[in-house]
XYZ file of C-alpha atoms in Angstrom:
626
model
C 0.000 0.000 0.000
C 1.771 3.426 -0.938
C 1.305 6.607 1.323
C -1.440 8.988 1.801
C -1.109 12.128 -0.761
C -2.563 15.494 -0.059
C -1.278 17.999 -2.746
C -2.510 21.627 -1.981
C -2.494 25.527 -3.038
C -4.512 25.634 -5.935
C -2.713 27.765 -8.461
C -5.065 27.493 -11.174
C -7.068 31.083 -10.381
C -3.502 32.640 -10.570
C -3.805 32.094 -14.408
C -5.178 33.094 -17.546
C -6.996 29.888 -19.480
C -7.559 30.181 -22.882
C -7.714 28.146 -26.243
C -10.265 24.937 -27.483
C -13.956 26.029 -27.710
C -16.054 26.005 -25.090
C -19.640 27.132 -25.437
C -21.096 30.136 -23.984
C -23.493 29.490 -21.127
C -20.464 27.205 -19.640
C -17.057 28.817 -20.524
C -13.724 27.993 -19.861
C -14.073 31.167 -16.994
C -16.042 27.950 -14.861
C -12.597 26.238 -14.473
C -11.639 29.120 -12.000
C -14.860 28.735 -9.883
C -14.655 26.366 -6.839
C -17.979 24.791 -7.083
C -17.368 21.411 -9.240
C -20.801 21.816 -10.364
C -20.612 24.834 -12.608
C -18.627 23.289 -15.582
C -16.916 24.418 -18.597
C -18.161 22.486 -21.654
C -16.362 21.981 -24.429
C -18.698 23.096 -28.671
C -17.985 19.435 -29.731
C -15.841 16.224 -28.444
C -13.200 17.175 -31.403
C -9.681 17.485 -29.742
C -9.612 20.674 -32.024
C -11.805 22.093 -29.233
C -11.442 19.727 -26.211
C -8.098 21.964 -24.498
C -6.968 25.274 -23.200
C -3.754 27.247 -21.967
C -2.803 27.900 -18.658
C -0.354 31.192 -18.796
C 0.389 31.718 -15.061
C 2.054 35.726 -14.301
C 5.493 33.614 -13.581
C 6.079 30.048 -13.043
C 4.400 28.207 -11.269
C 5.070 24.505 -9.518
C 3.045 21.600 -10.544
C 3.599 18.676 -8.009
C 0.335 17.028 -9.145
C -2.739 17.923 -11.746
C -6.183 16.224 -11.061
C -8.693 17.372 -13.141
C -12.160 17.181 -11.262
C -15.858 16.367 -12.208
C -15.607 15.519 -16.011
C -18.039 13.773 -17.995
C -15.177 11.572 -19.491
C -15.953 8.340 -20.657
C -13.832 5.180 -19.628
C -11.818 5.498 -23.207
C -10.631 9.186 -22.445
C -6.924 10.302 -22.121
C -5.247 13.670 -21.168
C -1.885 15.327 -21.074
C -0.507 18.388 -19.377
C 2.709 20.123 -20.890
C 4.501 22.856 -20.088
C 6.915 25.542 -21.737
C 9.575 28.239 -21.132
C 8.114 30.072 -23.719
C 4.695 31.561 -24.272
C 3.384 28.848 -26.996
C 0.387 31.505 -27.599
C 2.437 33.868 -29.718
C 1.624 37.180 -30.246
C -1.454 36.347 -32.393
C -3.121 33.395 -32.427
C -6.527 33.035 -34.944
C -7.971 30.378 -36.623
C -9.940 31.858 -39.505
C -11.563 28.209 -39.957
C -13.114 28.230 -36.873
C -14.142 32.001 -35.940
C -15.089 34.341 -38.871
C -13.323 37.419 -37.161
C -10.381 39.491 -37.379
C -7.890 38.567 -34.400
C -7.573 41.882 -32.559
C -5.065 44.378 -33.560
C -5.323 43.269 -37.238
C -6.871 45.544 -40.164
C -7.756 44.230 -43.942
C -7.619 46.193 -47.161
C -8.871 45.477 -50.395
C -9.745 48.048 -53.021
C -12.084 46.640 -54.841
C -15.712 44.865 -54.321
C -14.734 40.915 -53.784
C -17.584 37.973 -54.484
C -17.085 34.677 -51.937
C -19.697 32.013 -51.281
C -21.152 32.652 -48.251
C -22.428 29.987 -45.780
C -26.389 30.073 -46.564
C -24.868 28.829 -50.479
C -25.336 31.840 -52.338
C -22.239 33.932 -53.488
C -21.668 37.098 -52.049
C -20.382 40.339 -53.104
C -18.224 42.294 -50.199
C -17.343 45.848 -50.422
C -14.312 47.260 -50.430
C -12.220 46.748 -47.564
C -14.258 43.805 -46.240
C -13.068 40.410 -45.279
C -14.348 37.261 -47.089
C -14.549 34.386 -44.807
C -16.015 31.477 -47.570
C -18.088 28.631 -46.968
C -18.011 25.019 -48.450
C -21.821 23.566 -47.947
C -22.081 25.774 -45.131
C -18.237 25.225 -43.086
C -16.370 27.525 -42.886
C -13.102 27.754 -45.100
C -11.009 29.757 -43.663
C -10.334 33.856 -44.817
C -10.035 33.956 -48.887
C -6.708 36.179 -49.829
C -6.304 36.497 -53.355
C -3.750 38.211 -55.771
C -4.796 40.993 -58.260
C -7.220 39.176 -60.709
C -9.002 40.597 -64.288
C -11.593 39.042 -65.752
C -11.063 39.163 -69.628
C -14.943 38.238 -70.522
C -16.477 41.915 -70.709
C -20.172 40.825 -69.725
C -19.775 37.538 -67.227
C -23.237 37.612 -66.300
C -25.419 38.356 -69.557
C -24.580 36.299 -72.331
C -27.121 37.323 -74.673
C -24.863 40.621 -75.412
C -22.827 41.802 -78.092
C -19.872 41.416 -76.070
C -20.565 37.091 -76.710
C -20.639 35.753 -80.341
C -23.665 32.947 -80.664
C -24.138 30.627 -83.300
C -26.637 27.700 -82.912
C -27.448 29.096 -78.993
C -29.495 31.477 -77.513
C -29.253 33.355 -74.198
C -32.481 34.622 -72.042
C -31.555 36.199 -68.907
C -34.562 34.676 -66.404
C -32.995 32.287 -64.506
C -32.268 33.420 -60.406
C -28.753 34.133 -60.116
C -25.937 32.080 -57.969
C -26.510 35.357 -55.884
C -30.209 35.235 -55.542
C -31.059 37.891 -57.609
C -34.026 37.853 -60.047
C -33.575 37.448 -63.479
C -29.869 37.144 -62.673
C -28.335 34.122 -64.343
C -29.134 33.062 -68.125
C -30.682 29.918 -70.163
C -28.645 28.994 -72.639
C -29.838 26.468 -75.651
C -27.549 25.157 -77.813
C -28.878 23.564 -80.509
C -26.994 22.371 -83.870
C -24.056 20.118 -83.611
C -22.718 21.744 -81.895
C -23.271 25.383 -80.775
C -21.014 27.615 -79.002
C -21.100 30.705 -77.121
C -17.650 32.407 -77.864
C -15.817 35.921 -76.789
C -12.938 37.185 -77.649
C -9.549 37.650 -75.939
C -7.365 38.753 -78.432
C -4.744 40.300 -75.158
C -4.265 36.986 -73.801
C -3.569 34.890 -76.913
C -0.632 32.381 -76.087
C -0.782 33.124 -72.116
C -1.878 30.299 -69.857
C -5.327 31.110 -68.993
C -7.996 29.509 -66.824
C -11.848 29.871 -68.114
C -14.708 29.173 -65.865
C -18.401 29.118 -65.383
C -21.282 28.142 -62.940
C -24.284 26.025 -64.525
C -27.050 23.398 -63.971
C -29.676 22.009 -65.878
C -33.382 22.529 -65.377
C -33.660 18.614 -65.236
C -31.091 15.942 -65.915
C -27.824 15.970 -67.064
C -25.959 17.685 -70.396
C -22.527 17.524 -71.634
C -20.988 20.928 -72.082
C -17.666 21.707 -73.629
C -15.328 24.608 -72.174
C -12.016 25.754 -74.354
C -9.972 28.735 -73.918
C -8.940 28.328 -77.352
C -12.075 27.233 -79.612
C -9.992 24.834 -80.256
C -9.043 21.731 -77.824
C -11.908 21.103 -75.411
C -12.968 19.725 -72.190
C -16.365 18.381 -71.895
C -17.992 17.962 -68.177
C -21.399 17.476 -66.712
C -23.268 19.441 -65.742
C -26.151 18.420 -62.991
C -29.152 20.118 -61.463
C -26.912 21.124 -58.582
C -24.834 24.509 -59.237
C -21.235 23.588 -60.121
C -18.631 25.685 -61.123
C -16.975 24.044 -64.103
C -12.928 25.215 -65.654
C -10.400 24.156 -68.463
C -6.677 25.509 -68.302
C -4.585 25.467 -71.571
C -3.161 28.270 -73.939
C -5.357 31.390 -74.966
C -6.817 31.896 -78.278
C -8.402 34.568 -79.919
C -11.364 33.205 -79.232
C -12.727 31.303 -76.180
C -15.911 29.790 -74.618
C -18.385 26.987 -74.563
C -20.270 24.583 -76.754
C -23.102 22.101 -76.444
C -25.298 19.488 -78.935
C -28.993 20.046 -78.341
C -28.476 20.970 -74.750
C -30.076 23.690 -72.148
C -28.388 24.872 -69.037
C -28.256 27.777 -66.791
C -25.449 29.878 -66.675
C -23.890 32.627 -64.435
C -20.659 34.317 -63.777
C -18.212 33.572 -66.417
C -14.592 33.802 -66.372
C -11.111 33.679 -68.100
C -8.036 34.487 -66.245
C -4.455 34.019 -66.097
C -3.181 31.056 -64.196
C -3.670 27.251 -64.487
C -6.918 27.679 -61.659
C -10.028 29.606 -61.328
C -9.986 32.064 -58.605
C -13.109 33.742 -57.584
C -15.534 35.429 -59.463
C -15.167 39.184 -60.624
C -18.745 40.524 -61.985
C -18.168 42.818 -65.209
C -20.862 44.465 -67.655
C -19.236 45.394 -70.390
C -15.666 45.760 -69.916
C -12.859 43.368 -68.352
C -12.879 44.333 -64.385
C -10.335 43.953 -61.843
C -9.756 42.506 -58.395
C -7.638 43.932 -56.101
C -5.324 41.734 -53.690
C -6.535 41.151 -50.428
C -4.309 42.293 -47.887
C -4.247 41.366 -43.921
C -2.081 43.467 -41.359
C -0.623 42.809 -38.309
C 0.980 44.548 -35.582
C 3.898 45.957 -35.607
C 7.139 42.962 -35.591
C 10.471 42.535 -35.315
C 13.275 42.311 -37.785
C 15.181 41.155 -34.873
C 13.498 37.916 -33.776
C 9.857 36.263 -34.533
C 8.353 33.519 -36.143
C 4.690 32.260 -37.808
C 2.845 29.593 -38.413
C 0.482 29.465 -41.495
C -1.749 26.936 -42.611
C -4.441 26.928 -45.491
C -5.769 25.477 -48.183
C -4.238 26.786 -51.548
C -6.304 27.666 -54.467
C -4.177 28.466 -57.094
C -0.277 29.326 -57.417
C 0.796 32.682 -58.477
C 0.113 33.196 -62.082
C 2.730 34.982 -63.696
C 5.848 34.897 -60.845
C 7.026 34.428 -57.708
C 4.946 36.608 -55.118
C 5.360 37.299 -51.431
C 2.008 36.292 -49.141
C 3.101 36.048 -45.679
C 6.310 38.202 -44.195
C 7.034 41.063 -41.535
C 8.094 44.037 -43.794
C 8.427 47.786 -44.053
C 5.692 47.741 -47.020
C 2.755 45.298 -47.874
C 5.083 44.419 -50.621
C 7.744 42.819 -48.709
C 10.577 44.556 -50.963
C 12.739 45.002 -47.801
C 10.969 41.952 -45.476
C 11.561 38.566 -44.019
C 9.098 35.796 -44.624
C 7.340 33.321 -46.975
C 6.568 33.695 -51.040
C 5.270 30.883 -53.048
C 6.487 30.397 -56.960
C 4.719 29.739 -60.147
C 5.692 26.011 -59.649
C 3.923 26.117 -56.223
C 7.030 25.777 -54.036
C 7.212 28.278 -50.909
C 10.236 30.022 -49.897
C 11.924 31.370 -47.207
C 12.642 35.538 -48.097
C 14.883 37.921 -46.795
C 14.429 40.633 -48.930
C 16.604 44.166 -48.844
C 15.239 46.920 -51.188
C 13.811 43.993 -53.279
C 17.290 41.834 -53.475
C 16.716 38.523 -51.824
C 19.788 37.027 -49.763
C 17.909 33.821 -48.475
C 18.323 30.622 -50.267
C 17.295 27.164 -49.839
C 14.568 27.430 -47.432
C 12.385 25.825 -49.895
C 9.003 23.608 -49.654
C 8.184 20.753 -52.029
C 5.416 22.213 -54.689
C 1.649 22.346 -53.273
C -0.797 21.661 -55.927
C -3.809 23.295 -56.238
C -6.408 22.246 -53.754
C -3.072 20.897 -51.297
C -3.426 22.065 -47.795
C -0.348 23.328 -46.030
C 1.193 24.345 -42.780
C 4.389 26.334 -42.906
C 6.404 27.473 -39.793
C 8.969 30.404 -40.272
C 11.468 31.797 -37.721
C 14.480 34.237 -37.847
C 17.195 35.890 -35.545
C 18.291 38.524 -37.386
C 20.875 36.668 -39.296
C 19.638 33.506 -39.225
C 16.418 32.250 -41.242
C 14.407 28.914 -41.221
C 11.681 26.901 -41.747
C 9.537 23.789 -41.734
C 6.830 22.632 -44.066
C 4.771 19.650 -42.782
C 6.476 18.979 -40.206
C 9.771 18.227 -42.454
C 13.453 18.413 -40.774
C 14.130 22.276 -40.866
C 15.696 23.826 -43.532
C 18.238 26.696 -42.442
C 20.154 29.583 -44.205
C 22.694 31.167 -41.761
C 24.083 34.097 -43.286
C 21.231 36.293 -44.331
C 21.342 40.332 -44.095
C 19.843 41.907 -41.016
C 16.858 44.131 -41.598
C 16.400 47.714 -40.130
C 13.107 49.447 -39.551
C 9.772 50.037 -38.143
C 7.745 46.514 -39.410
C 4.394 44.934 -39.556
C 3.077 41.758 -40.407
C 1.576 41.054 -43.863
C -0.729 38.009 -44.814
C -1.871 38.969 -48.595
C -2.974 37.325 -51.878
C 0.178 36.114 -54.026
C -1.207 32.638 -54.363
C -5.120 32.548 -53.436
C -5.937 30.494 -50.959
C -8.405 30.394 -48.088
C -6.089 31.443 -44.751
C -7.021 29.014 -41.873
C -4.476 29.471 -39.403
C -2.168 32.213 -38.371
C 0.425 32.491 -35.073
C 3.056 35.382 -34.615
C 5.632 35.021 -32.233
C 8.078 37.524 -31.547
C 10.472 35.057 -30.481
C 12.744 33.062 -32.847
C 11.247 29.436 -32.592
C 13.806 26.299 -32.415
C 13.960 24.336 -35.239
C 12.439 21.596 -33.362
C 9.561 24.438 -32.420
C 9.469 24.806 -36.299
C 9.089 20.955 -36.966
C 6.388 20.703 -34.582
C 4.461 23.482 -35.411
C 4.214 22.388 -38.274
C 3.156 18.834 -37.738
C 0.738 16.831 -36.736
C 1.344 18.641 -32.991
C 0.933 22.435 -34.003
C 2.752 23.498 -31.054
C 6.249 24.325 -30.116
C 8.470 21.793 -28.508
C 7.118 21.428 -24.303
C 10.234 21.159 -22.178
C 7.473 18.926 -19.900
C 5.282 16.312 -21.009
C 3.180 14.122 -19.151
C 2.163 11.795 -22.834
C -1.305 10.812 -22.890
C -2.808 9.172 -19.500
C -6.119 7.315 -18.319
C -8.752 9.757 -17.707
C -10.448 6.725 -15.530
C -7.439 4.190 -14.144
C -7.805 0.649 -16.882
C -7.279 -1.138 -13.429
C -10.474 0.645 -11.485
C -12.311 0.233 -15.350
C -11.390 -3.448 -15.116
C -13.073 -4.155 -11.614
C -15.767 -2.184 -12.165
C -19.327 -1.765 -13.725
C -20.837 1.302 -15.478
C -23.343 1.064 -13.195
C -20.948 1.165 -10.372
C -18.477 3.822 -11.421
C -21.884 6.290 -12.241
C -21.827 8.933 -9.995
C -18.209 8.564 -9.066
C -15.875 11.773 -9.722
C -13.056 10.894 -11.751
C -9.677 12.648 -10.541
C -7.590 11.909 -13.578
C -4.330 12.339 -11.571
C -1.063 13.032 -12.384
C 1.948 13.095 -10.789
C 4.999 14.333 -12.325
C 7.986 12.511 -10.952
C 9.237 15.370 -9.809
C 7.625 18.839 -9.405
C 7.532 21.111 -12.926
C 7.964 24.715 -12.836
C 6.781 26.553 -15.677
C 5.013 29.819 -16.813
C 2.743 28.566 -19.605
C 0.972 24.759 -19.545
C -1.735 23.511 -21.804
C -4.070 20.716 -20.910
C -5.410 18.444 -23.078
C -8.598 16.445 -23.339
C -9.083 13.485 -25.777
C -12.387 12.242 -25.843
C -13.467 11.911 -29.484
C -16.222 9.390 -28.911
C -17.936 10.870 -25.835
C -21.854 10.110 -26.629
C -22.910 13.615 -25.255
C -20.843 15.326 -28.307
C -19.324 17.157 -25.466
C -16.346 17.133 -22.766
C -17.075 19.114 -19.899
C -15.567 19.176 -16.046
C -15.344 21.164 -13.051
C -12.256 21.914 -11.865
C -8.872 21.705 -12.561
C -5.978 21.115 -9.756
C -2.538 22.148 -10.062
C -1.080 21.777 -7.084
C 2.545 23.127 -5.795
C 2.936 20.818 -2.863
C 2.429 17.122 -2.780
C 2.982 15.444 0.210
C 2.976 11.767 1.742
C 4.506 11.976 4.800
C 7.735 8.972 5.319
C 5.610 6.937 8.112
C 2.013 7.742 6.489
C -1.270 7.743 8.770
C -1.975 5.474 11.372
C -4.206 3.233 11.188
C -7.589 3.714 12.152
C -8.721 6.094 9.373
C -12.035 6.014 7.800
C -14.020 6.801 4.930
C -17.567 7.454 4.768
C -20.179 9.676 3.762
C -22.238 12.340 5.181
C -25.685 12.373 5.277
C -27.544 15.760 4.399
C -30.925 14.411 3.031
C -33.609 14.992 4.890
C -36.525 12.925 6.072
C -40.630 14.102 6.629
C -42.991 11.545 8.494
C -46.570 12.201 7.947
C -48.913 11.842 10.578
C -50.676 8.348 8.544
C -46.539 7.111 9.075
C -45.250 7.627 5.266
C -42.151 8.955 5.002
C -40.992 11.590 2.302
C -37.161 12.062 1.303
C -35.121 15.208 0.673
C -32.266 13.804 -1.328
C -29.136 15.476 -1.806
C -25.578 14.445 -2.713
C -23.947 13.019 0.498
C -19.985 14.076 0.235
C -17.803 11.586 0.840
C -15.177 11.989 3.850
C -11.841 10.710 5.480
C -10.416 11.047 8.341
C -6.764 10.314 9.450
C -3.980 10.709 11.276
C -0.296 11.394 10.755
C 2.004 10.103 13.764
C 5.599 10.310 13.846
C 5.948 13.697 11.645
C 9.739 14.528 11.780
C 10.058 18.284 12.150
C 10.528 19.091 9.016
C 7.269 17.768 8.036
C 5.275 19.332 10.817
C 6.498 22.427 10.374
C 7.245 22.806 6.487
C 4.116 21.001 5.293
C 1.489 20.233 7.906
C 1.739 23.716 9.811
C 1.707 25.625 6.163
C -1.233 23.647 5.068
C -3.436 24.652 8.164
C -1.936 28.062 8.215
C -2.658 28.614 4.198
C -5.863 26.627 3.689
C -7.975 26.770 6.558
C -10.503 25.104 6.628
C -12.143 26.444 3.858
C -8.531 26.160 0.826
C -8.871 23.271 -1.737
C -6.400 20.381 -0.579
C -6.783 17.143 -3.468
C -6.764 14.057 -0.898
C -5.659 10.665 -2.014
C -5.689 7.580 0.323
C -3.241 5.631 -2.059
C -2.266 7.273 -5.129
C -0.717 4.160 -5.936
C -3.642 2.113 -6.245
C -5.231 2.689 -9.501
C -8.018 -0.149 -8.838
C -9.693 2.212 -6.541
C -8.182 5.682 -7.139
C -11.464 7.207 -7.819
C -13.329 5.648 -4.625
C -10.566 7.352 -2.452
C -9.143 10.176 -3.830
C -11.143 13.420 -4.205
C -10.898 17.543 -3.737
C -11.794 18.496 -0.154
C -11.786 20.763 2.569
C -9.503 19.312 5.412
C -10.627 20.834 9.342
C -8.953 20.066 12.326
C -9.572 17.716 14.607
C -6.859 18.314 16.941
C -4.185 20.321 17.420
C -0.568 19.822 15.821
C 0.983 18.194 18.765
C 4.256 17.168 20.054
C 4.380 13.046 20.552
C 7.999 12.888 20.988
C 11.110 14.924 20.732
C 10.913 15.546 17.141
C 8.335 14.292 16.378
C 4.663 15.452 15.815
C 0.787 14.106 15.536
C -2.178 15.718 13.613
C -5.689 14.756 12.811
C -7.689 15.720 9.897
C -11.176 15.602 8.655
C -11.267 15.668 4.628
C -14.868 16.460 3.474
C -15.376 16.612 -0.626
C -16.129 19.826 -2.933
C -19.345 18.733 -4.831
């Protein structure tokens, strides 16, 4: 039998919790309230959600975690870790989850952008106004996109002179993608075949992407999309709107074609680049997009780091362009950071006036449609990176920047933003690996690794219907005490039936102590009553029932001095009878660890008395927090 454990001072309302998702009515704020009832709860059972930080205002000693009153089921694990540095960053957002700004950003983008928004319809945003895009209502992440044009003067009406028709005809009285009245077109194409052509004359022999939304009415059709009237690509087109594209060599002429088909068309396009980006309305004349631009607080040339993850929509069409960097200039002529080639491949930059002095920080090349994650961090002199969680690649000898910086995140690619971190720190390389891999997290100088939420021994002897009811502790105990400013807690409980993790109270405790002769024997465990009982006059009796706590009380004999004084006389001075102390008859004994181990209040039952020289006595009464 190992030694009775109490493990007190409660430094978890000392600290600032944030990170997972935890709903609204029951926030993470309920981890710093002492009644075990009042619960944070977690939006889903997703470990995406199912965490938090604990930044403490210095470091703090954790001599044993419990984490109390959780609705985890018998298959759930956690881990506690803990850092030197802040793993927070600066800025932490992720654009995939929350459609805000993180604070201290602004976004700029002069010109109206269209994105689909998340009731399915597109929408057009004004200038200056972020696009967060949906998929079949989830959210993508924040759409940054280069400068665009859209070559096709009308993309909307294609009954105008600005489309040549032979063997089609165009009505515009179909409801738009938008929702608008009238706003998309039926197009018949009868002969074999007919086309709906316009011309592009400025593009001929550029690579060029052309694109258009349609469905059918009923059924299916076959229509053909070319961006050089020449070599074709025929899809299908379905009742459901699709957006359809081809990529080859411009033309003079480019467009669509069909044999004895109808459809329903909206929002045409023909770019350059080798993917469709998205949609820029024009009537009448080829319009523009402008690039959208995200800024950041002001950085440092000196030290910092990010982590950026996303889902890329198509490479930069005509050269290498900058998209994620701290610079002087939303250009990132004299900047440090990431840019992404024609090829797709992402590179480290360390640009002076425009001259680039970094080399070989390179990705492999992301595809269209590839999602990424791409850590960055520099000293001054020294740049690197990782790229799904790949070794780090390093370039030592690049020129140190001067002047006042912010951070960028702007179209050069497009691609739908996700994730974002700044640190003003220069991660590790090993921070660099792991941010960006499967962890997405610098390296923890503590880690606990994954433990039983409910011991597999106590699971093993027990029933469902015996463990319901029963407060789990999920204990840990470091093997020796951890001092750290920053920790993060983590909750894995994927298949928890309510959809949901929630618990009560968290326990990080500076001091735990088992004294070297334990408590005599004696000790007892029991519960106490507080129902109530009414007898009616006819004899029938009516019950009051409420939770009975469960109790313990013990005794240490033969405390040395040291003990008395440095543990047992700090714990009554320090937590009263009213301070949190996590009681444990045998930490050791996972078959029953939740039966006997529990957050109390401890009260006297006697004084601390002297026994023998040297050596002291004390009783205790530990009654459980409910």
């Amino acid at each position: 039998m190992g030694k009775l454990l109490l493990a007190y001072d409660n430094t978890i309302d000392e600290c600032t919790l944030s990170g997972g998702s935890w709903t609204t009515g029951l926030p993470l704020s309920y981890l710093q309230t002492r009644q075990i009832d009042q619960k944070a709860r977690s939006s889903s059972a997703s470990t995406r959600d199912t965490w938090c930080y604990i930044a403490a205002p210095s470091a703090i000693t954790v001599a044993a975690l419990a984490v109390i009153g959780g609705n985890f089921t018998t298959g759930a694990t956690l881990r506690l870790r803990g850092f030197s540095a802040d793993p927070r960053g600066l800025t932490w957002a992720e654009f995939n989850r929350s459609a805000a700004l993180p604070g201290g950003f602004t976004f700029s983008r002069g010109s109206v952008g269209w994105y689909m928004g998340a009731s399915g319809v597109l929408v057009s945003a004004a200038n200056n106004i972020p696009r967060f895009e949906y998929s079949n209502g989830v959210l993508q992440g924040l759409l940054l996109e280069p400068t665009t044009t859209n070559s096709f003067s009308n993309a909307r009406d294609f009954g105008t002179i600005n489309w040549t028709r032979s063997n089609c005809t165009s009505t515009k009285n179909q409801t738009g993608l938008d929702g608008s009245a009238n706003g998309a077109c039926s197009l018949a194409f009868t002969g074999s075949p007919g086309t709906l052509l316009a011309g592009i004359g400025g593009l001929t022999g550029q690579t060029v992407t052309v694109s258009i939304w349609a469905k059918t009415s009923a059924g299916t059709a076959a229509l053909g999309i070319s961006p050089d009237n020449t070599n074709w690509t025929t899809v299908t087109v379905t009742t459901t709107w699709q957006r359809f594209q081809a990529t080859g060599v411009a033309g003079a002429n480019c467009g669509f074609r069909g044999t004895g088909i109808n459809v329903i068309a909206d929002f045409a396009q023909v770019e350059i680049g080798a993917a469709a980006t998205s949609n820029i309305e024009t009537t009448g004349a080829a319009a523009t997009r402008q690039p959208d631009i995200l800024t950041g607080a002001v950085a440092s040339f000196a030290a910092g780091g990010l982590l950026l993850e996303g889902k890329l929509i198509a490479r930069p069409a005509s050269s290498t362009q900058p998209f994620a960097f701290v610079a002087t200039t939303n250009t990132g002529d004299t900047g440090i950071g990431l840019d992404m080639t024609t090829g797709g491949v992402m590179r480290g930059f360390n640009h002076n006036a425009g001259i680039n002095s970094a080399t070989g920080v390179n990705s492999a090349a992301y595809a269209n449609g590839a999602t990424f994650a791409a850590a960055i961090g520099w000293d001054g002199t020294t740049l690197r990176a990782s790229y799904e969680g790949a070794a780090a690649v390093v370039d030592a000898a690049v020129t140190t920047l001067a002047g006042t910086a912010n951070t960028y995140v702007r179209g050069g690619p497009a691609f739908h933003l996700t994730g974002l971190r700044i640190y003003s720190y220069a991660p590790t390389t090993a921070d660099l690996v792991s941010l960006s891999g499967a962890e997405r997290e610098i390296v923890a100088q503590y880690d606990s690794g994954t433990y039983d939420a409910w011991p597999a021994a106590y699971v093993a002897a027990t029933t469902e219907r015996m463990r319901r009811g029963e407060q789990t502790p999920a204990l840990h105990r470091p093997a020796t005490p951890q001092s750290y400013r920053y920790w993060r807690l983590d909750v894995d409980d994927t298949t928890n039936p309510d959809g949901w993790v929630e618990f009560g109270r968290p326990v990080l405790a500076w001091n735990a102590f088992q004294s070297e002769h334990d408590v005599a024997c004696g000790l007892g465990i029991y519960f106490k009553p507080r129902s109530t009982t009414v007898t009616t006059a006819s004899g029938a009796r009516y019950f009051d029932e409420l939770p009975a706590p469960k109790c313990l009380d013990f005794t240490f004999h033969y405390l040395a001095d040291a003990e008395a004084w440095d543990t047992i006389y700090e714990l009554m001075r320090t937590q009263g009878a009213t301070g949190e102390v996590l009681v444990s008859l045998d930490p050791d004994d996972a078959r029953n660890l939740p039966r006997h181990t529990f957050l109390a209040t401890v009260a006297d039952m006697e004084k601390l008395r002297a026994m023998a020289k040297g050596y002291w006595t004390k009783a205790f009464t530990a009654e459980q927090l409910l």
